[in-house]
Coordinates of C-alpha atoms and ligand atoms in Angstrom, one line a residue:
M1 CA 34.4 43.5 -211.0
S2 CA 33.5 46.2 -213.5
D3 CA 36.6 45.0 -215.4
I4 CA 35.1 41.7 -216.1
T5 CA 33.9 41.2 -219.7
P6 CA 32.8 38.0 -221.6
D7 CA 35.6 36.0 -223.2
I8 CA 34.1 35.8 -226.8
V9 CA 32.5 38.9 -228.4
S10 CA 31.4 38.9 -232.1
F11 CA 30.8 42.3 -233.5
N12 CA 29.2 41.2 -236.8
D13 CA 26.3 39.1 -235.6
P14 CA 23.3 41.4 -234.6
E15 CA 21.8 38.7 -232.5
T16 CA 25.1 38.2 -230.8
L17 CA 25.3 41.9 -230.4
N18 CA 21.9 42.0 -228.6
T19 CA 22.8 39.1 -226.4
D20 CA 26.1 40.8 -225.6
D21 CA 24.2 44.0 -224.6
A22 CA 22.0 41.9 -222.4
W23 CA 25.1 40.3 -220.8
V24 CA 26.7 43.6 -220.3
T25 CA 23.6 45.0 -218.6
V26 CA 23.3 41.9 -216.4
I27 CA 26.9 42.1 -215.5
R28 CA 26.6 45.8 -214.7
K29 CA 23.6 45.2 -212.5
M30 CA 25.4 42.4 -210.7
D31 CA 28.3 44.8 -210.3
E32 CA 26.1 47.4 -208.7
A33 CA 24.4 44.9 -206.5
Y34 CA 27.8 43.6 -205.3
A35 CA 28.9 47.2 -204.6
D36 CA 25.7 47.7 -202.6
L37 CA 26.3 44.5 -200.7
V38 CA 29.9 45.6 -199.8
R39 CA 28.6 49.0 -198.7
T40 CA 25.9 47.5 -196.6
Q41 CA 28.3 45.1 -195.1
V42 CA 30.6 47.9 -194.1
E43 CA 27.7 49.8 -192.7
V44 CA 26.5 46.8 -190.7
E45 CA 30.0 46.3 -189.4
E46 CA 30.2 49.9 -188.3
K47 CA 26.8 49.7 -186.6
N48 CA 28.0 46.5 -184.9
T49 CA 31.0 48.2 -183.6
Q50 CA 28.9 51.1 -182.4
L51 CA 26.5 48.7 -180.7
E52 CA 29.3 46.8 -179.0
Q53 CA 30.8 50.1 -177.8
A54 CA 27.5 51.2 -176.5
Q55 CA 27.0 47.9 -174.8
S56 CA 30.4 47.8 -173.2
F57 CA 29.9 51.5 -172.1
S58 CA 26.6 50.6 -170.4
N59 CA 28.1 47.4 -168.9
S60 CA 31.0 49.4 -167.5
I61 CA 28.6 51.8 -165.9
K62 CA 26.5 49.0 -164.5
D63 CA 29.5 47.2 -163.1
A64 CA 31.1 50.3 -161.7
M65 CA 28.0 51.0 -159.6
N66 CA 28.2 50.2 -155.9
D67 CA 24.4 50.0 -155.8
V68 CA 22.6 47.0 -157.0
L69 CA 20.9 47.3 -160.3
I70 CA 18.3 44.8 -161.4
A71 CA 15.9 44.7 -164.4
C72 CA 13.0 42.4 -163.8
D73 CA 10.0 41.4 -165.9
Q74 CA 6.5 41.9 -164.7
R75 CA 6.5 38.8 -162.5
G76 CA 9.7 40.0 -160.8
V77 CA 12.0 37.5 -162.7
I78 CA 15.5 38.9 -163.1
E79 CA 16.4 39.7 -166.7
S80 CA 19.6 41.6 -166.2
T81 CA 21.7 42.7 -163.2
N82 CA 25.2 44.0 -162.3
R83 CA 28.3 43.1 -160.4
A84 CA 27.1 44.6 -157.2
L85 CA 24.4 41.9 -156.9
E86 CA 26.8 39.3 -158.0
R87 CA 29.2 40.3 -155.2
L88 CA 26.4 40.4 -152.5
T89 CA 24.8 37.1 -153.5
G90 CA 28.0 35.3 -154.5
L91 CA 26.3 34.2 -157.7
S92 CA 27.2 35.0 -161.3
E93 CA 24.8 37.0 -163.5
A94 CA 24.1 33.9 -165.6
A95 CA 23.0 32.1 -162.4
L96 CA 20.8 35.1 -161.3
V97 CA 19.1 35.7 -164.6
G98 CA 15.8 33.8 -165.0
R99 CA 15.2 33.5 -161.2
P100 CA 12.6 35.5 -159.3
F101 CA 14.2 38.3 -157.3
S102 CA 12.0 37.3 -154.3
E103 CA 14.1 34.0 -154.1
F104 CA 16.9 36.2 -152.8
L105 CA 14.9 37.9 -150.1
G106 CA 14.5 37.0 -146.5
E107 CA 11.1 35.5 -145.6
P108 CA 9.4 38.6 -144.1
C109 CA 10.3 40.7 -147.2
I110 CA 8.9 38.4 -149.9
E111 CA 5.3 39.5 -149.4
K112 CA 6.4 43.1 -149.2
F113 CA 8.2 42.8 -152.5
Q114 CA 5.2 41.1 -154.1
Q115 CA 2.9 44.0 -152.9
L116 CA 5.4 46.4 -154.2
S117 CA 5.5 44.8 -157.7
A118 CA 1.7 44.8 -157.8
T119 CA 1.4 48.6 -157.1
L120 CA 4.4 49.6 -159.1
A121 CA 2.6 50.6 -162.3
Q122 CA 0.7 53.3 -160.3
E123 CA 3.6 54.7 -158.4
P124 CA 7.3 54.2 -158.1
V125 CA 8.6 52.9 -154.8
R126 CA 11.1 54.9 -152.8
D127 CA 13.5 53.8 -150.0
C128 CA 11.8 50.5 -149.2
E129 CA 14.0 48.4 -146.9
V130 CA 14.3 44.7 -147.7
E131 CA 16.7 42.0 -146.6
L132 CA 18.9 40.3 -149.2
I133 CA 20.1 36.7 -148.5
S134 CA 23.9 36.8 -148.9
P135 CA 26.6 34.2 -147.9
N136 CA 27.4 36.5 -144.9
G137 CA 23.8 36.5 -143.6
H138 CA 21.0 38.9 -144.3
M139 CA 22.0 42.2 -145.7
P140 CA 19.7 45.2 -145.4
L141 CA 19.0 46.8 -148.7
S142 CA 17.2 50.1 -149.4
I143 CA 15.5 49.8 -152.7
N144 CA 14.0 52.3 -155.2
C145 CA 11.9 50.7 -157.8
S146 CA 10.5 52.2 -161.0
P147 CA 8.3 50.7 -163.7
R148 CA 9.8 49.9 -167.2
F149 CA 7.7 50.5 -170.3
D150 CA 8.1 49.6 -174.0
H151 CA 7.9 52.3 -176.7
R152 CA 4.1 51.9 -176.8
G153 CA 3.8 52.5 -173.1
R154 CA 3.1 48.9 -172.1
L155 CA 4.5 47.8 -168.8
L156 CA 7.4 45.5 -169.3
G157 CA 8.6 45.1 -165.8
M158 CA 10.6 47.1 -163.3
V159 CA 14.1 48.4 -162.6
L160 CA 15.3 48.1 -159.0
V161 CA 18.2 50.1 -157.6
G162 CA 19.3 48.9 -154.1
R163 CA 21.8 50.5 -151.8
P164 CA 23.3 48.1 -149.2
L165 CA 22.4 49.7 -145.9
G166 CA 25.4 47.9 -144.3
E167 CA 27.7 50.4 -146.0
L168 CA 25.4 53.3 -145.2
Q169 CA 25.1 52.2 -141.6
R170 CA 28.9 51.8 -141.4
A171 CA 29.3 55.3 -142.8
Y172 CA 26.8 56.7 -140.3
K173 CA 28.6 54.9 -137.5
E174 CA 31.9 56.4 -138.5
L175 CA 30.2 59.8 -138.8
N176 CA 28.7 59.4 -135.3
E177 CA 32.0 58.3 -133.9
A178 CA 33.8 61.3 -135.4
H179 CA 31.1 63.5 -134.1
A180 CA 31.3 62.1 -130.6
E181 CA 35.1 62.5 -130.7
L182 CA 34.7 66.1 -131.8
K183 CA 32.2 66.7 -129.0
L184 CA 34.5 65.2 -126.5
A185 CA 37.4 67.3 -127.7
Q186 CA 35.2 70.4 -127.5
E187 CA 34.1 69.5 -124.0
R188 CA 37.7 69.0 -123.0
L189 CA 38.5 72.4 -124.5
V190 CA 35.7 74.1 -122.6
Q191 CA 36.8 72.3 -119.4
S192 CA 40.4 73.4 -119.8
E193 CA 39.4 77.0 -120.4
K194 CA 37.1 76.8 -117.4
M195 CA 40.0 75.5 -115.3
A196 CA 42.2 78.3 -116.7
S197 CA 39.5 80.9 -115.7
L198 CA 39.2 79.3 -112.3
G199 CA 43.0 79.4 -112.1
R200 CA 42.8 83.2 -112.5
L201 CA 40.5 83.3 -109.5
V202 CA 42.8 81.4 -107.2
A203 CA 44.9 84.3 -106.0
G204 CA 41.7 86.3 -105.1
V205 CA 40.2 83.3 -103.5
A206 CA 43.3 82.6 -101.4
H207 CA 43.2 86.2 -100.2
E208 CA 39.5 86.1 -99.4
L209 CA 39.8 82.8 -97.5
N210 CA 42.8 84.2 -95.5
N211 CA 40.6 86.7 -93.7
P212 CA 38.0 84.5 -92.0
I213 CA 40.6 81.8 -91.4
S214 CA 43.0 84.1 -89.5
F215 CA 39.9 85.4 -87.7
V216 CA 38.9 81.8 -86.7
Y217 CA 42.5 81.1 -85.7
G218 CA 42.7 84.2 -83.5
N219 CA 39.5 83.2 -81.7
M220 CA 40.6 79.7 -81.2
H221 CA 43.8 80.9 -79.5
A222 CA 41.7 83.1 -77.2
L223 CA 39.4 80.2 -76.5
E224 CA 42.4 78.0 -75.7
R225 CA 43.7 80.6 -73.1
Y226 CA 40.2 80.9 -71.6
T227 CA 39.9 77.2 -71.3
E228 CA 43.2 77.0 -69.4
R229 CA 42.1 79.7 -66.9
L230 CA 38.6 78.1 -66.5
T231 CA 40.2 74.7 -65.9
T232 CA 42.5 76.1 -63.2
Y233 CA 39.5 77.8 -61.5
F234 CA 37.4 74.6 -61.5
D235 CA 40.4 72.6 -60.2
A236 CA 40.5 75.1 -57.3
V237 CA 36.8 74.7 -56.7
N238 CA 37.2 71.0 -56.6
G239 CA 40.3 71.3 -54.4
G240 CA 38.2 72.9 -51.6
H241 CA 39.6 76.4 -51.8
S242 CA 37.9 79.0 -49.6
R243 CA 35.2 81.4 -51.0
E244 CA 37.6 84.3 -50.6
E245 CA 40.5 82.5 -52.4
L246 CA 38.1 81.6 -55.2
R247 CA 36.9 85.2 -55.5
Q248 CA 40.5 86.5 -55.7
M249 CA 41.3 84.0 -58.4
R250 CA 38.2 85.0 -60.4
E251 CA 39.3 88.6 -60.2
Q252 CA 43.0 87.9 -61.1
M253 CA 42.1 85.8 -64.1
R254 CA 39.3 88.1 -65.1
L255 CA 36.9 85.2 -65.3
D256 CA 33.8 87.3 -65.4
K257 CA 35.0 89.1 -68.6
I258 CA 36.0 85.7 -70.1
I259 CA 32.5 84.4 -69.5
R260 CA 30.9 87.5 -71.0
D261 CA 33.2 87.2 -74.1
L262 CA 32.6 83.5 -74.7
G263 CA 29.4 84.0 -76.5
S264 CA 30.7 86.6 -79.0
L265 CA 33.9 84.5 -79.4
V266 CA 32.0 81.5 -80.4
D267 CA 29.6 83.5 -82.7
G268 CA 32.6 85.2 -84.3
T269 CA 34.3 81.8 -84.9
K270 CA 31.1 80.4 -86.4
E271 CA 30.8 83.5 -88.6
G272 CA 34.3 83.0 -89.9
A273 CA 33.7 79.3 -90.6
D274 CA 30.4 80.3 -92.4
R275 CA 32.2 82.8 -94.5
V276 CA 34.8 80.1 -95.5
K277 CA 31.8 77.8 -96.4
E278 CA 30.2 80.5 -98.4
I279 CA 33.3 81.1 -100.5
V280 CA 33.8 77.4 -101.1
D281 CA 30.1 77.0 -102.0
D282 CA 30.3 80.0 -104.4
L283 CA 33.3 78.5 -106.2
R284 CA 32.0 75.0 -106.2
Q285 CA 28.7 76.1 -107.7
F286 CA 30.7 77.7 -110.6
S287 CA 33.3 75.0 -111.0
S288 CA 31.0 72.0 -111.3
T289 CA 31.9 69.7 -114.2
Q290 CA 28.7 67.9 -114.1
E291 CA 26.2 68.5 -116.9
T292 CA 23.1 69.1 -114.9
E293 CA 19.7 70.1 -116.0
K294 CA 19.2 73.8 -116.9
A295 CA 17.9 75.6 -113.8
P296 CA 16.8 79.2 -113.1
F297 CA 19.6 81.2 -111.4
D298 CA 20.2 84.8 -110.4
L299 CA 22.3 86.5 -113.0
V300 CA 23.0 89.5 -110.8
H301 CA 24.6 87.2 -108.2
V302 CA 26.8 85.6 -110.9
V303 CA 27.8 89.0 -112.3
K304 CA 28.7 90.2 -108.8
S305 CA 30.7 87.1 -108.0
A306 CA 32.7 87.3 -111.2
L307 CA 33.4 91.1 -110.6
H308 CA 34.3 90.4 -107.0
W309 CA 36.8 87.7 -107.6
I310 CA 38.5 89.2 -110.7
I311 CA 38.8 92.7 -109.5
K312 CA 40.0 91.6 -106.1
E313 CA 42.8 89.5 -107.8
S314 CA 43.8 92.2 -110.3
K315 CA 46.8 94.3 -109.5
T316 CA 45.1 97.4 -110.8
D317 CA 42.8 99.6 -108.8
T318 CA 39.8 99.3 -111.0
Q319 CA 36.7 101.3 -110.1
V320 CA 33.5 99.4 -110.8
L321 CA 30.3 101.4 -111.6
Q322 CA 27.4 99.0 -111.4
T323 CA 23.8 99.6 -112.3
L324 CA 22.2 96.2 -111.5
P325 CA 18.8 95.2 -110.4
E326 CA 18.5 93.4 -107.1
R327 CA 17.8 90.1 -108.9
Q328 CA 17.4 88.9 -112.4
W329 CA 16.5 85.3 -113.2
V330 CA 17.7 83.5 -116.3
L331 CA 17.6 79.8 -117.2
G332 CA 20.7 77.6 -117.7
H333 CA 23.9 76.7 -116.1
A334 CA 25.2 79.3 -113.6
G335 CA 28.7 77.9 -113.7
Q336 CA 29.0 78.3 -117.5
I337 CA 27.6 81.9 -117.4
H338 CA 30.0 82.6 -114.6
Q339 CA 32.8 81.4 -116.8
V340 CA 31.7 83.8 -119.6
L341 CA 31.6 86.7 -117.1
V342 CA 35.0 85.9 -115.6
N343 CA 36.4 86.0 -119.1
L344 CA 34.7 89.3 -120.0
V345 CA 35.8 91.0 -116.8
D346 CA 39.2 89.5 -117.1
N347 CA 39.5 90.8 -120.7
A348 CA 38.4 94.3 -119.6
V349 CA 40.9 94.3 -116.7
D350 CA 43.7 93.2 -119.0
A351 CA 42.7 95.9 -121.5
M352 CA 42.9 98.6 -118.8
Q353 CA 46.2 97.6 -117.3
N354 CA 47.9 100.8 -118.6
S355 CA 44.9 103.1 -118.0
T356 CA 45.6 105.7 -115.3
Q357 CA 42.1 105.4 -113.9
P358 CA 40.6 102.1 -114.9
V359 CA 36.8 102.2 -114.8
L360 CA 34.5 99.3 -115.6
T361 CA 30.9 100.2 -116.1
V362 CA 28.4 97.3 -115.7
E363 CA 24.8 97.7 -116.6
M364 CA 21.9 95.3 -116.7
V365 CA 18.4 96.1 -118.1
V366 CA 15.5 94.0 -119.3
K367 CA 13.8 94.9 -122.6
D368 CA 11.2 92.8 -124.3
A369 CA 11.7 89.8 -122.1
T370 CA 15.5 89.9 -122.8
V371 CA 18.2 90.7 -120.3
H372 CA 20.8 93.0 -121.7
L373 CA 24.1 93.1 -119.9
T374 CA 26.9 95.5 -120.9
L375 CA 30.4 95.8 -119.6
R376 CA 32.3 98.8 -120.8
D377 CA 36.0 99.5 -120.1
N378 CA 38.1 102.5 -120.7
G379 CA 41.0 100.7 -122.2
P380 CA 42.4 101.3 -125.7
G381 CA 39.5 99.5 -127.5
I382 CA 39.9 96.9 -130.2
S383 CA 42.0 97.4 -133.4
D384 CA 40.3 97.2 -136.8
S385 CA 42.4 94.2 -137.7
S386 CA 41.4 92.3 -134.5
L387 CA 37.6 93.1 -134.6
P388 CA 36.6 90.5 -137.2
R389 CA 38.7 87.8 -135.5
L390 CA 37.7 88.2 -131.8
F391 CA 35.6 85.0 -131.7
E392 CA 38.0 82.8 -133.6
P393 CA 39.4 80.0 -131.4
F394 CA 43.0 80.7 -130.4
F395 CA 42.9 84.3 -131.5
T396 CA 44.8 86.4 -128.9
T397 CA 46.9 89.5 -128.8
K398 CA 48.2 88.6 -125.4
P399 CA 51.7 87.3 -124.8
V400 CA 52.3 83.6 -124.7
G401 CA 51.3 82.2 -121.4
K402 CA 48.9 85.0 -120.6
G403 CA 46.0 84.2 -122.9
T404 CA 45.0 81.1 -124.9
G405 CA 42.6 83.0 -127.1
L406 CA 39.8 80.6 -126.3
G407 CA 37.9 82.8 -123.9
L408 CA 35.6 84.6 -126.3
S409 CA 35.0 81.7 -128.7
I410 CA 34.0 79.4 -125.8
S411 CA 31.9 82.2 -124.2
Y412 CA 30.1 82.7 -127.6
G413 CA 29.2 79.0 -127.7
I414 CA 27.9 79.0 -124.1
V415 CA 25.8 82.1 -124.6
S416 CA 24.3 80.7 -127.8
Q417 CA 23.4 77.5 -126.0
H418 CA 21.6 79.6 -123.5
G419 CA 19.5 81.2 -126.3
G420 CA 21.3 84.5 -126.1
E421 CA 23.9 86.5 -128.0
L422 CA 27.4 87.9 -127.3
G423 CA 29.1 90.7 -129.0
L424 CA 32.1 93.0 -128.5
A425 CA 32.6 96.4 -130.1
N426 CA 34.3 99.7 -129.6
H427 CA 32.4 102.3 -127.7
P428 CA 31.9 105.6 -129.5
Q429 CA 33.5 107.4 -126.5
G430 CA 36.4 105.0 -126.3
G431 CA 37.2 101.7 -124.8
A432 CA 35.5 98.4 -125.6
V433 CA 32.0 97.3 -124.7
A434 CA 30.8 93.7 -124.4
H435 CA 27.1 93.1 -124.8
M436 CA 25.4 89.9 -123.7
T437 CA 21.8 89.1 -124.0
L438 CA 19.9 86.2 -122.4
P439 CA 16.2 85.4 -122.3
A440 CA 14.6 86.6 -119.0
V441 CA 12.6 84.2 -116.9
N442 CA 10.8 84.3 -113.6
E443 CA 12.0 82.6 -110.4
E444 CA 10.3 79.3 -111.6
G445 CA 12.3 79.4 -114.8
E446 CA 9.2 80.3 -116.9
H447 CA 9.7 82.7 -119.9
A448 CA 8.2 86.1 -119.4
Ligands
ATP1 N1 37.8 94.5 -123.6 C1 38.7 94.3 -124.5 N2 39.5 95.4 -125.0 C2 40.4 95.2 -126.0 N3 40.6 94.0 -126.6 C3 39.9 92.9 -126.2 C4 38.9 93.0 -125.1 N4 38.4 91.8 -125.0 C5 39.0 91.0 -125.8 N5 39.9 91.6 -126.5 C6 40.7 91.1 -127.6 O1 40.2 89.8 -128.0 C7 41.2 88.8 -127.9 C8 40.6 87.5 -127.6 O2 40.0 87.4 -126.4 P1 39.7 86.0 -125.7 O3 39.1 86.3 -124.4 O4 39.1 85.1 -126.6 O5 41.2 85.5 -125.5 P2 42.3 86.0 -124.5 O6 41.8 86.9 -123.5 O7 43.4 86.5 -125.4 O8 42.8 84.6 -123.9 P3 42.0 83.7 -122.8 O9 40.7 84.4 -122.6 O10 41.9 82.4 -123.4 O11 42.8 83.8 -121.6 C9 42.1 89.3 -126.8 O12 43.4 88.7 -126.9 C10 42.1 90.8 -127.1 O13 43.0 91.1 -128.2
MG2 MG1 40.0 86.3 -122.4

């Protein structure tokens, strides 16, 4: 453009010269104006591109949201929304814009939404549940709502962000199911460990049952023999034998002694049967799989029972030094605490299998309403590398088939659930010492 000059130029005529100057000036100005125009055009195009990019960026964010985003005016009329609302209502943005949001709400929520819009300027709304009408029925939506102002601070309308609760509920349901499965797996694990610990008792139990049973059998044989003799004698009485014959028979068959013995035989048999019942009751109490209510029970009895069965079954000749009160009540599940003690005693006995004189020292004291029970063995103690891992599930140093490594981890959980603590450490004078605490209660189960 700056190259353009008039076609005819006369250099001699002053008037023409002035006119020419004026032309040149005009043309130069036009030239500059045109250049400005071109520059402005380029700038406008650049701004346009930036605007488009900003718009497509904000649209992409809006559309990527799973939550519903709605901008409404002061009356609740939709001005802009995103794909999430389009998906839920089955309507395009064009069909949604210009319609009051309350049109898409279930009847009971309309009033709630109107109240919400009225108070919005004073305070934003958090987690308000409304029902959105969707082609698949009513969909619960948890909405957060904030006021929208212009640059002078005048209320323009509101911005609503809604989270479909259906998805949240599904996520919760899945979480709950996973939790329930985990709990079930844990219960099964506890149960199988309990069965394993009961399995360890079986040999001792079989031996213990053998005594009273053989005792009962012996008595029954004697009673059988006595019954035969008494039947023979009564047959003779009924058969009309003479007094003298009957007296001789009584003497030969030592019937007087039999009659004297009968009472103690029956008592002895009953005692044997009672002992069998006691043993079965003891084990049944500790093997119950039912989740009963927590109840007060005597911890001393449970400790003695675990010691009795495990030491009896073990091949080693373990000396047990006990300092136990006569009774000590704690609250919870006797069977579970029995399982803990069976494992602790079992671990101690295993640790002392190579000790020349195995000694297990068991002490129970109550301090500040807490029962402290310690079991100290004179085995080799615990290695530094094992110490931090003792309560890990499946951590074991025992050969395959001997230990599952679940004993301590399950025991830890049980003691925690009873409001106590369980620890295992090396004793300064050698061996390992297990320390268990539980809240002390009185016989009624009330905390001291
Ligand atoms: N009194 C103890 N002395 C030395 N080490 C011990 C003692 N008690 C436990 N431990 C160590 O802790 C490990 C874990 O014990 P835990 O009772 O959890 O499992 P486990 O006895 O190996 O197997 P499970 O009890 O399942 O039969 C044992 O393998 C052992 O190495
Ligand atoms: Mg164990």
